[in-house]
PDB file of C-alpha atoms in Angstrom:
ATOM      1  CA  GLN A   1       0.000   0.000   0.000  1.00  0.00           C
ATOM      2  CA  VAL A   2       1.311   3.424  -0.979  1.00  0.00           C
ATOM      3  CA  GLN A   3      -0.007   6.773   0.212  1.00  0.00           C
ATOM      4  CA  LEU A   4       0.877  10.157  -1.241  1.00  0.00           C
ATOM      5  CA  VAL A   5      -0.243  13.300   0.565  1.00  0.00           C
ATOM      6  CA  GLU A   6       0.266  16.704  -1.037  1.00  0.00           C
ATOM      7  CA  SER A   7       0.340  20.013   0.809  1.00  0.00           C
ATOM      8  CA  GLY A   8       1.325  23.619   0.220  1.00  0.00           C
ATOM      9  CA  GLY A   9      -1.259  24.752  -2.299  1.00  0.00           C
ATOM     10  CA  GLY A  10      -3.187  27.975  -1.976  1.00  0.00           C
ATOM     11  CA  LEU A  11      -3.895  31.392  -3.424  1.00  0.00           C
ATOM     12  CA  VAL A  12      -0.975  33.495  -4.607  1.00  0.00           C
ATOM     13  CA  GLN A  13      -0.633  36.679  -6.633  1.00  0.00           C
ATOM     14  CA  PRO A  14       0.968  36.669 -10.088  1.00  0.00           C
ATOM     15  CA  GLY A  15       4.732  36.744  -9.749  1.00  0.00           C
ATOM     16  CA  GLY A  16       4.593  35.046  -6.376  1.00  0.00           C
ATOM     17  CA  SER A  17       5.991  31.731  -5.171  1.00  0.00           C
ATOM     18  CA  LEU A  18       4.719  28.547  -3.575  1.00  0.00           C
ATOM     19  CA  THR A  19       6.320  25.290  -2.521  1.00  0.00           C
ATOM     20  CA  LEU A  20       4.372  22.050  -2.768  1.00  0.00           C
ATOM     21  CA  SER A  21       5.263  18.962  -0.758  1.00  0.00           C
ATOM     22  CA  CYS A  22       4.350  15.320  -1.266  1.00  0.00           C
ATOM     23  CA  ALA A  23       4.855  12.966   1.658  1.00  0.00           C
ATOM     24  CA  ALA A  24       5.058   9.329   0.614  1.00  0.00           C
ATOM     25  CA  SER A  25       4.454   6.370   2.894  1.00  0.00           C
ATOM     26  CA  GLY A  26       4.121   2.632   2.508  1.00  0.00           C
ATOM     27  CA  SER A  27       6.006   0.259   0.224  1.00  0.00           C
ATOM     28  CA  ILE A  28       8.103   2.774  -1.686  1.00  0.00           C
ATOM     29  CA  PHE A  29      10.502   0.771  -3.815  1.00  0.00           C
ATOM     30  CA  SER A  30      11.167  -0.131  -7.435  1.00  0.00           C
ATOM     31  CA  ILE A  31      10.683   3.515  -8.410  1.00  0.00           C
ATOM     32  CA  ASN A  32      10.577   4.164 -12.162  1.00  0.00           C
ATOM     33  CA  PHE A  33       9.982   7.875 -11.744  1.00  0.00           C
ATOM     34  CA  MET A  34       8.243  10.357  -9.456  1.00  0.00           C
ATOM     35  CA  GLY A  35       6.948  13.789 -10.094  1.00  0.00           C
ATOM     36  CA  TRP A  36       4.233  16.388 -10.385  1.00  0.00           C
ATOM     37  CA  TYR A  37       1.373  16.773 -12.826  1.00  0.00           C
ATOM     38  CA  ARG A  38      -1.390  19.353 -12.989  1.00  0.00           C
ATOM     39  CA  GLN A  39      -4.877  19.653 -14.361  1.00  0.00           C
ATOM     40  CA  ALA A  40      -6.687  22.903 -15.059  1.00  0.00           C
ATOM     41  CA  PRO A  41     -10.484  23.057 -15.517  1.00  0.00           C
ATOM     42  CA  GLY A  42     -11.478  21.754 -18.924  1.00  0.00           C
ATOM     43  CA  LYS A  43      -7.965  20.619 -19.757  1.00  0.00           C
ATOM     44  CA  GLU A  44      -6.102  17.327 -19.723  1.00  0.00           C
ATOM     45  CA  ARG A  45      -3.649  16.445 -16.991  1.00  0.00           C
ATOM     46  CA  GLU A  46      -0.163  17.545 -17.997  1.00  0.00           C
ATOM     47  CA  LEU A  47       3.401  16.920 -16.905  1.00  0.00           C
ATOM     48  CA  VAL A  48       4.964  19.557 -14.683  1.00  0.00           C
ATOM     49  CA  ALA A  49       8.220  17.901 -13.593  1.00  0.00           C
ATOM     50  CA  VAL A  50       9.531  14.382 -13.006  1.00  0.00           C
ATOM     51  CA  ILE A  51      12.640  12.750 -11.547  1.00  0.00           C
ATOM     52  CA  GLY A  52      13.615   9.494 -13.210  1.00  0.00           C
ATOM     53  CA  ARG A  53      16.054   6.752 -12.371  1.00  0.00           C
ATOM     54  CA  GLY A  54      19.511   8.121 -11.816  1.00  0.00           C
ATOM     55  CA  GLY A  55      18.077  11.485 -10.851  1.00  0.00           C
ATOM     56  CA  ARG A  56      17.378  12.671 -14.384  1.00  0.00           C
ATOM     57  CA  ILE A  57      14.889  15.569 -14.308  1.00  0.00           C
ATOM     58  CA  ASN A  58      12.429  16.648 -16.974  1.00  0.00           C
ATOM     59  CA  TYR A  59      10.199  19.718 -16.916  1.00  0.00           C
ATOM     60  CA  GLY A  60       7.150  20.650 -18.914  1.00  0.00           C
ATOM     61  CA  ASP A  61       7.928  23.402 -21.408  1.00  0.00           C
ATOM     62  CA  SER A  62       5.594  25.890 -19.748  1.00  0.00           C
ATOM     63  CA  VAL A  63       7.400  25.730 -16.386  1.00  0.00           C
ATOM     64  CA  LYS A  64      11.051  25.484 -17.415  1.00  0.00           C
ATOM     65  CA  GLY A  65      13.161  28.076 -15.648  1.00  0.00           C
ATOM     66  CA  ARG A  66      10.433  28.851 -13.095  1.00  0.00           C
ATOM     67  CA  PHE A  67       9.763  25.580 -11.253  1.00  0.00           C
ATOM     68  CA  THR A  68      12.232  23.282  -9.492  1.00  0.00           C
ATOM     69  CA  ILE A  69      11.584  19.697  -8.434  1.00  0.00           C
ATOM     70  CA  SER A  70      13.573  18.102  -5.635  1.00  0.00           C
ATOM     71  CA  ARG A  71      13.343  15.267  -3.158  1.00  0.00           C
ATOM     72  CA  ASP A  72      14.474  14.403   0.353  1.00  0.00           C
ATOM     73  CA  ASN A  73      15.013  10.649   0.458  1.00  0.00           C
ATOM     74  CA  THR A  74      15.453  10.666   4.250  1.00  0.00           C
ATOM     75  CA  LYS A  75      11.917  12.012   4.617  1.00  0.00           C
ATOM     76  CA  ASN A  76      10.369  10.275   1.570  1.00  0.00           C
ATOM     77  CA  THR A  77       9.201  13.704   0.481  1.00  0.00           C
ATOM     78  CA  LEU A  78       9.007  15.259  -2.952  1.00  0.00           C
ATOM     79  CA  TYR A  79       8.947  19.030  -3.439  1.00  0.00           C
ATOM     80  CA  LEU A  80       7.989  21.473  -6.155  1.00  0.00           C
ATOM     81  CA  GLN A  81       9.301  25.014  -5.794  1.00  0.00           C
ATOM     82  CA  MET A  82       7.229  27.317  -8.003  1.00  0.00           C
ATOM     83  CA  ASN A  83       8.462  30.829  -8.745  1.00  0.00           C
ATOM     84  CA  SER A  84       7.212  33.633 -10.999  1.00  0.00           C
ATOM     85  CA  LEU A  85       3.750  32.140 -10.938  1.00  0.00           C
ATOM     86  CA  LYS A  86       1.312  33.088 -13.676  1.00  0.00           C
ATOM     87  CA  PRO A  87      -2.499  32.898 -13.816  1.00  0.00           C
ATOM     88  CA  GLU A  88      -2.152  30.048 -16.319  1.00  0.00           C
ATOM     89  CA  ASP A  89      -0.416  27.985 -13.618  1.00  0.00           C
ATOM     90  CA  THR A  90      -3.774  27.748 -11.841  1.00  0.00           C
ATOM     91  CA  ALA A  91      -4.643  24.060 -11.543  1.00  0.00           C
ATOM     92  CA  VAL A  92      -4.907  21.098  -9.224  1.00  0.00           C
ATOM     93  CA  TYR A  93      -1.404  19.724  -8.738  1.00  0.00           C
ATOM     94  CA  TYR A  94      -0.957  15.993  -8.274  1.00  0.00           C
ATOM     95  CA  CYS A  95       1.968  14.042  -6.917  1.00  0.00           C
ATOM     96  CA  HIS A  96       2.709  10.847  -8.838  1.00  0.00           C
ATOM     97  CA  TYR A  97       4.911   7.843  -8.127  1.00  0.00           C
ATOM     98  CA  ASN A  98       5.381   5.329 -10.909  1.00  0.00           C
ATOM     99  CA  LEU A  99       6.532   2.133  -9.231  1.00  0.00           C
ATOM    100  CA  GLY A 100       7.412  -1.232 -10.687  1.00  0.00           C
ATOM    101  CA  PHE A 101       4.165  -2.638  -9.318  1.00  0.00           C
ATOM    102  CA  GLY A 102       1.906   0.216 -10.329  1.00  0.00           C
ATOM    103  CA  PRO A 103       1.215   3.962 -10.546  1.00  0.00           C
ATOM    104  CA  TYR A 104       0.103   5.964  -7.523  1.00  0.00           C
ATOM    105  CA  TRP A 105      -1.437   9.425  -7.283  1.00  0.00           C
ATOM    106  CA  GLY A 106      -2.047  11.831  -4.467  1.00  0.00           C
ATOM    107  CA  GLN A 107      -5.403  13.503  -3.898  1.00  0.00           C
ATOM    108  CA  GLY A 108      -4.227  16.788  -5.389  1.00  0.00           C
ATOM    109  CA  THR A 109      -3.734  20.290  -4.037  1.00  0.00           C
ATOM    110  CA  GLN A 110      -5.254  23.427  -5.544  1.00  0.00           C
ATOM    111  CA  VAL A 111      -2.996  26.233  -6.706  1.00  0.00           C
ATOM    112  CA  THR A 112      -4.716  29.471  -7.708  1.00  0.00           C
ATOM    113  CA  VAL A 113      -2.753  32.377  -9.154  1.00  0.00           C
ATOM    114  CA  SER A 114      -4.831  35.516  -9.154  1.00  0.00           C
ATOM    115  CA  SER A 115      -4.700  39.159  -8.151  1.00  0.00           C
TER     116      SER A 115
END
């Protein structure tokens, strides 16, 4: 059993910053990749950032240079530092672990960028 719990979402003004956290618990092993996705109203879920085997990182084109993904293995926690936020970053952000025995998703945390 794997549980992913996101936190850190909220309302922020354009140009502001937020840091999301994803605390993982349970049988965390055989990790293919882990990362963040988001889904805005009326749109498909899209990649934000992922960390693959060997620590290789990929970002979605719309967040490159503004967002940073990182992890603390001692705490089994994944982070997403979001800077220079724009209204189009408004979405529900989901933590995702792709393990050898299946994919797991968190419940999502709302990020709203508005003045």
